[in-house]
Amino acid sequence: MNLEYSIVYSARKTLTITVERDRSVIVRAPNDTPHEKIEQLIQQKKLWLYEKVRHTQKYDLPIKQKEFVSGTTILYLGRNYKLEVVSDPFDGILFDNKFLVSKSRVSDAPTLLKDWYIKKAKSKIIPLSDFYAKHLGVSFNRILISDLKYRWGSCTPSNKLNFNWRLIKAPMRVIEYVIVHELAHLLEPNHNAQFWATIKTQLPDYLKAKEWLKQSGGLLEQQP
Ligand SMILES: [Zn+2]
């Protein structure tokens, strides 16, 4: 398992590791700290870090790695589809009520599938964000579909929206809920009654989607 972290260099004197509330790992290092030294510290603290990072606040399920073999199921828009490894040589992932990957590319399948997911996420999330923004009467400056860790979406004070590409594995209503949730923050930064009422105007059954994320959000983190 790979532990991801980001490094913040500054004029400080000591090297520290923290796990933020969103469970991202941040190393704060003096300028010019060699990368090996940071890696060494990460290795030393590995067990502690795993415990902290995996400490479940949002996800209830453990992260399991799946193998890319025929019969493996792959989640897309809330449904499981079978993967088939085929002998024809072709690049990338094909989808036609099942996922197809060429035997010659199966070793790259995790990356190919991730690229496929990101493309699909963009093609669904961006137009839906435009749609709901219009309905809510709000506008945003920029939208990014990215590799957010342990968060489904975020909205910055400068009206920039970020969505986790893994959302594309969730049912459409759940994707819509996350979009409307972030857009509603452009009107109301807090999770108060007014905020939930705004969401309800767009998605009367948003509680179901909210509950789905709470119960099954961990599924979206699983690979593939
Ligand atoms: Zn929120």
CSV table of C-alpha atoms and ligand atoms in Angstrom, one decimal:
chain,number,residue,atom,x,y,z
A,1,MET,CA,0.0,0.0,0.0
A,2,ASN,CA,1.3,3.4,-0.9
A,3,LEU,CA,1.1,6.3,1.5
A,4,GLU,CA,0.7,9.6,-0.2
A,5,TYR,CA,1.8,12.8,1.4
A,6,SER,CA,2.6,16.3,0.5
A,7,ILE,CA,5.6,18.3,1.5
A,8,VAL,CA,5.6,21.9,2.6
A,9,TYR,CA,9.0,23.4,2.6
A,10,SER,CA,9.8,26.5,4.7
A,11,ALA,CA,12.4,28.3,6.7
A,12,ARG,CA,11.6,26.1,9.7
A,13,LYS,CA,14.2,24.1,11.6
A,14,THR,CA,12.5,20.8,12.3
A,15,LEU,CA,10.8,18.1,10.2
A,16,THR,CA,7.3,17.1,11.3
A,17,ILE,CA,4.5,15.0,10.0
A,18,THR,CA,0.8,15.7,10.6
A,19,VAL,CA,-2.4,14.1,9.6
A,20,GLU,CA,-5.0,16.7,8.7
A,21,ARG,CA,-8.6,16.5,9.5
A,22,ASP,CA,-9.3,15.3,5.9
A,23,ARG,CA,-6.7,12.7,6.6
A,24,SER,CA,-4.2,14.0,4.2
A,25,VAL,CA,-0.6,13.6,5.3
A,26,ILE,CA,1.5,16.7,5.4
A,27,VAL,CA,5.3,16.8,6.0
A,28,ARG,CA,6.6,20.1,7.0
A,29,ALA,CA,10.3,20.4,6.2
A,30,PRO,CA,13.1,22.9,6.4
A,31,ASN,CA,14.1,24.1,2.9
A,32,ASP,CA,16.7,21.9,1.3
A,33,THR,CA,15.8,18.8,3.2
A,34,PRO,CA,16.8,15.9,1.1
A,35,HIS,CA,13.9,13.7,-0.1
A,36,GLU,CA,15.5,10.6,1.3
A,37,LYS,CA,15.4,12.0,4.7
A,38,ILE,CA,11.7,12.7,4.4
A,39,GLU,CA,11.1,9.2,3.0
A,40,GLN,CA,13.0,7.8,5.9
A,41,LEU,CA,10.8,9.6,8.4
A,42,ILE,CA,7.7,8.4,6.6
A,43,GLN,CA,9.0,4.8,6.8
A,44,GLN,CA,9.7,5.2,10.5
A,45,LYS,CA,6.2,6.5,11.3
A,46,LYS,CA,4.4,4.3,8.8
A,47,LEU,CA,2.4,2.3,11.3
A,48,TRP,CA,1.3,5.4,13.2
A,49,LEU,CA,0.4,7.1,9.9
A,50,TYR,CA,-1.6,4.2,8.6
A,51,GLU,CA,-3.5,4.1,11.8
A,52,LYS,CA,-4.3,7.8,11.7
A,53,VAL,CA,-5.0,7.9,8.0
A,54,ARG,CA,-7.3,4.8,8.0
A,55,HIS,CA,-9.1,6.0,11.1
A,56,THR,CA,-12.6,6.0,9.8
A,57,GLN,CA,-14.4,9.3,10.1
A,58,LYS,CA,-16.3,9.1,6.9
A,59,TYR,CA,-15.8,5.7,5.4
A,60,ASP,CA,-17.0,2.5,7.1
A,61,LEU,CA,-15.4,0.0,4.8
A,62,PRO,CA,-11.8,-1.1,4.7
A,63,ILE,CA,-10.0,-0.4,1.4
A,64,LYS,CA,-9.6,-3.6,-0.6
A,65,GLN,CA,-7.5,-3.9,-3.7
A,66,LYS,CA,-9.2,-5.8,-6.5
A,67,GLU,CA,-7.4,-7.8,-9.1
A,68,PHE,CA,-7.9,-7.1,-12.8
A,69,VAL,CA,-9.0,-10.5,-13.9
A,70,SER,CA,-12.1,-11.6,-15.9
A,71,GLY,CA,-15.1,-11.7,-13.6
A,72,THR,CA,-13.9,-8.9,-11.3
A,73,THR,CA,-16.7,-6.4,-10.8
A,74,ILE,CA,-16.2,-2.7,-11.5
A,75,LEU,CA,-18.4,0.0,-10.1
A,76,TYR,CA,-19.8,2.7,-12.4
A,77,LEU,CA,-22.8,5.0,-11.6
A,78,GLY,CA,-23.8,2.9,-8.7
A,79,ARG,CA,-23.9,-0.4,-10.6
A,80,ASN,CA,-21.4,-3.3,-10.7
A,81,TYR,CA,-20.3,-4.4,-14.2
A,82,LYS,CA,-18.1,-7.4,-15.0
A,83,LEU,CA,-14.6,-7.0,-16.3
A,84,GLU,CA,-13.5,-9.1,-19.2
A,85,VAL,CA,-9.9,-9.5,-20.1
A,86,VAL,CA,-9.8,-10.2,-23.9
A,87,SER,CA,-7.1,-11.2,-26.2
A,88,ASP,CA,-7.7,-8.6,-29.0
A,89,PRO,CA,-5.1,-5.9,-28.7
A,90,PHE,CA,-6.4,-2.4,-28.1
A,91,ASP,CA,-5.6,0.5,-25.9
A,92,GLY,CA,-7.5,1.8,-23.0
A,93,ILE,CA,-10.7,0.5,-21.5
A,94,LEU,CA,-13.9,-0.2,-23.5
A,95,PHE,CA,-17.3,-0.1,-21.9
A,96,ASP,CA,-20.3,-1.8,-23.3
A,97,ASN,CA,-22.5,-3.0,-20.4
A,98,LYS,CA,-19.2,-4.6,-19.2
A,99,PHE,CA,-15.7,-3.5,-19.0
A,100,LEU,CA,-13.2,-4.8,-21.5
A,101,VAL,CA,-9.4,-4.6,-21.3
A,102,SER,CA,-6.9,-6.2,-23.6
A,103,LYS,CA,-4.7,-8.9,-22.1
A,104,SER,CA,-1.7,-7.0,-23.5
A,105,ARG,CA,-2.6,-3.9,-21.4
A,106,VAL,CA,-3.8,-5.6,-18.3
A,107,SER,CA,-0.8,-4.6,-16.2
A,108,ASP,CA,-1.7,-1.0,-16.9
A,109,ALA,CA,-5.4,-1.6,-16.2
A,110,PRO,CA,-5.5,0.4,-12.9
A,111,THR,CA,-4.2,3.5,-14.7
A,112,LEU,CA,-6.4,2.9,-17.8
A,113,LEU,CA,-9.5,2.5,-15.7
A,114,LYS,CA,-8.7,5.6,-13.6
A,115,ASP,CA,-8.2,7.7,-16.8
A,116,TRP,CA,-11.5,6.3,-18.1
A,117,TYR,CA,-13.3,7.2,-14.8
A,118,ILE,CA,-11.8,10.7,-14.8
A,119,LYS,CA,-13.0,11.3,-18.4
A,120,LYS,CA,-16.5,10.1,-17.5
A,121,ALA,CA,-16.5,12.1,-14.3
A,122,LYS,CA,-15.8,15.2,-16.3
A,123,SER,CA,-18.4,14.6,-18.9
A,124,LYS,CA,-21.1,14.1,-16.2
A,125,ILE,CA,-20.1,16.4,-13.4
A,126,ILE,CA,-19.3,19.6,-15.4
A,127,PRO,CA,-22.6,19.9,-17.3
A,128,LEU,CA,-24.6,19.0,-14.2
A,129,SER,CA,-22.8,21.7,-12.2
A,130,ASP,CA,-23.7,24.2,-14.9
A,131,PHE,CA,-27.3,23.0,-14.8
A,132,TYR,CA,-27.7,23.2,-11.0
A,133,ALA,CA,-25.7,26.5,-10.8
A,134,LYS,CA,-28.3,28.0,-13.2
A,135,HIS,CA,-31.2,26.7,-11.1
A,136,LEU,CA,-29.7,28.0,-7.9
A,137,GLY,CA,-28.8,31.3,-9.4
A,138,VAL,CA,-25.1,31.0,-8.5
A,139,SER,CA,-22.0,31.0,-10.6
A,140,PHE,CA,-18.5,29.5,-10.0
A,141,ASN,CA,-15.1,30.5,-11.3
A,142,ARG,CA,-13.6,27.2,-12.0
A,143,ILE,CA,-14.4,23.5,-11.7
A,144,LEU,CA,-11.9,20.8,-11.2
A,145,ILE,CA,-12.3,17.1,-11.2
A,146,SER,CA,-9.4,15.8,-9.3
A,147,ASP,CA,-7.8,13.3,-7.0
A,148,LEU,CA,-9.3,14.7,-3.8
A,149,LYS,CA,-8.5,12.5,-0.8
A,150,TYR,CA,-11.2,11.5,1.6
A,151,ARG,CA,-13.6,14.2,0.3
A,152,TRP,CA,-16.2,14.1,-2.3
A,153,GLY,CA,-16.3,17.8,-3.1
A,154,SER,CA,-15.1,21.1,-1.9
A,155,CYS,CA,-15.8,24.7,-2.6
A,156,THR,CA,-13.3,27.5,-2.0
A,157,PRO,CA,-14.2,31.0,-0.9
A,158,SER,CA,-13.1,32.2,-4.4
A,159,ASN,CA,-15.9,30.1,-5.8
A,160,LYS,CA,-13.8,27.3,-7.1
A,161,LEU,CA,-15.4,23.9,-7.1
A,162,ASN,CA,-13.5,20.6,-6.7
A,163,PHE,CA,-14.9,17.2,-7.1
A,164,ASN,CA,-13.4,13.8,-6.5
A,165,TRP,CA,-13.4,11.8,-9.7
A,166,ARG,CA,-14.3,8.7,-7.7
A,167,LEU,CA,-17.8,10.1,-7.5
A,168,ILE,CA,-18.4,8.6,-10.9
A,169,LYS,CA,-18.7,5.2,-9.3
A,170,ALA,CA,-21.7,6.4,-7.3
A,171,PRO,CA,-25.4,6.5,-8.4
A,172,MET,CA,-26.4,9.6,-10.4
A,173,ARG,CA,-28.5,11.0,-7.5
A,174,VAL,CA,-25.5,10.9,-5.2
A,175,ILE,CA,-23.4,12.7,-7.8
A,176,GLU,CA,-26.1,15.3,-8.1
A,177,TYR,CA,-26.3,15.6,-4.3
A,178,VAL,CA,-22.6,16.3,-4.0
A,179,ILE,CA,-22.8,18.9,-6.8
A,180,VAL,CA,-25.8,20.7,-5.3
A,181,HIS,CA,-24.2,20.5,-1.8
A,182,GLU,CA,-21.1,22.4,-3.0
A,183,LEU,CA,-23.1,24.8,-5.1
A,184,ALA,CA,-25.3,25.6,-2.1
A,185,HIS,CA,-22.2,26.6,-0.2
A,186,LEU,CA,-21.9,29.5,-2.7
A,187,LEU,CA,-25.0,30.8,-1.0
A,188,GLU,CA,-24.5,29.6,2.5
A,189,PRO,CA,-21.1,28.5,3.8
A,190,ASN,CA,-22.5,26.8,6.9
A,191,HIS,CA,-24.5,23.6,7.2
A,192,ASN,CA,-27.5,25.3,8.7
A,193,ALA,CA,-31.2,24.9,8.1
A,194,GLN,CA,-31.2,27.4,5.3
A,195,PHE,CA,-28.4,25.4,3.6
A,196,TRP,CA,-30.3,22.1,3.7
A,197,ALA,CA,-33.5,23.9,2.6
A,198,THR,CA,-31.6,25.2,-0.5
A,199,ILE,CA,-30.5,21.7,-1.3
A,200,LYS,CA,-34.0,20.4,-0.9
A,201,THR,CA,-35.4,22.8,-3.5
A,202,GLN,CA,-33.3,21.0,-6.1
A,203,LEU,CA,-33.2,17.5,-4.7
A,204,PRO,CA,-36.3,16.8,-2.5
A,205,ASP,CA,-34.9,13.3,-1.7
A,206,TYR,CA,-31.4,14.4,-1.0
A,207,LEU,CA,-31.3,12.7,2.4
A,208,LYS,CA,-31.3,9.3,0.6
A,209,ALA,CA,-28.2,10.4,-1.3
A,210,LYS,CA,-26.6,11.7,1.9
A,211,GLU,CA,-27.2,8.5,3.6
A,212,TRP,CA,-25.9,6.5,0.7
A,213,LEU,CA,-22.6,8.3,0.9
A,214,LYS,CA,-22.4,7.7,4.6
A,215,GLN,CA,-23.1,4.0,4.3
A,216,SER,CA,-21.4,3.2,1.0
A,217,GLY,CA,-19.0,6.0,0.4
A,218,GLY,CA,-16.1,3.6,1.2
A,219,LEU,CA,-17.0,1.6,-1.9
A,220,LEU,CA,-15.9,4.5,-4.1
A,221,GLU,CA,-12.5,4.3,-2.6
A,222,GLN,CA,-12.0,0.7,-3.5
A,223,GLN,CA,-10.0,-0.2,-6.5
A,224,PRO,CA,-10.7,-0.6,-9.3
B,1,ZN,ZN,-20.7,21.1,3.1
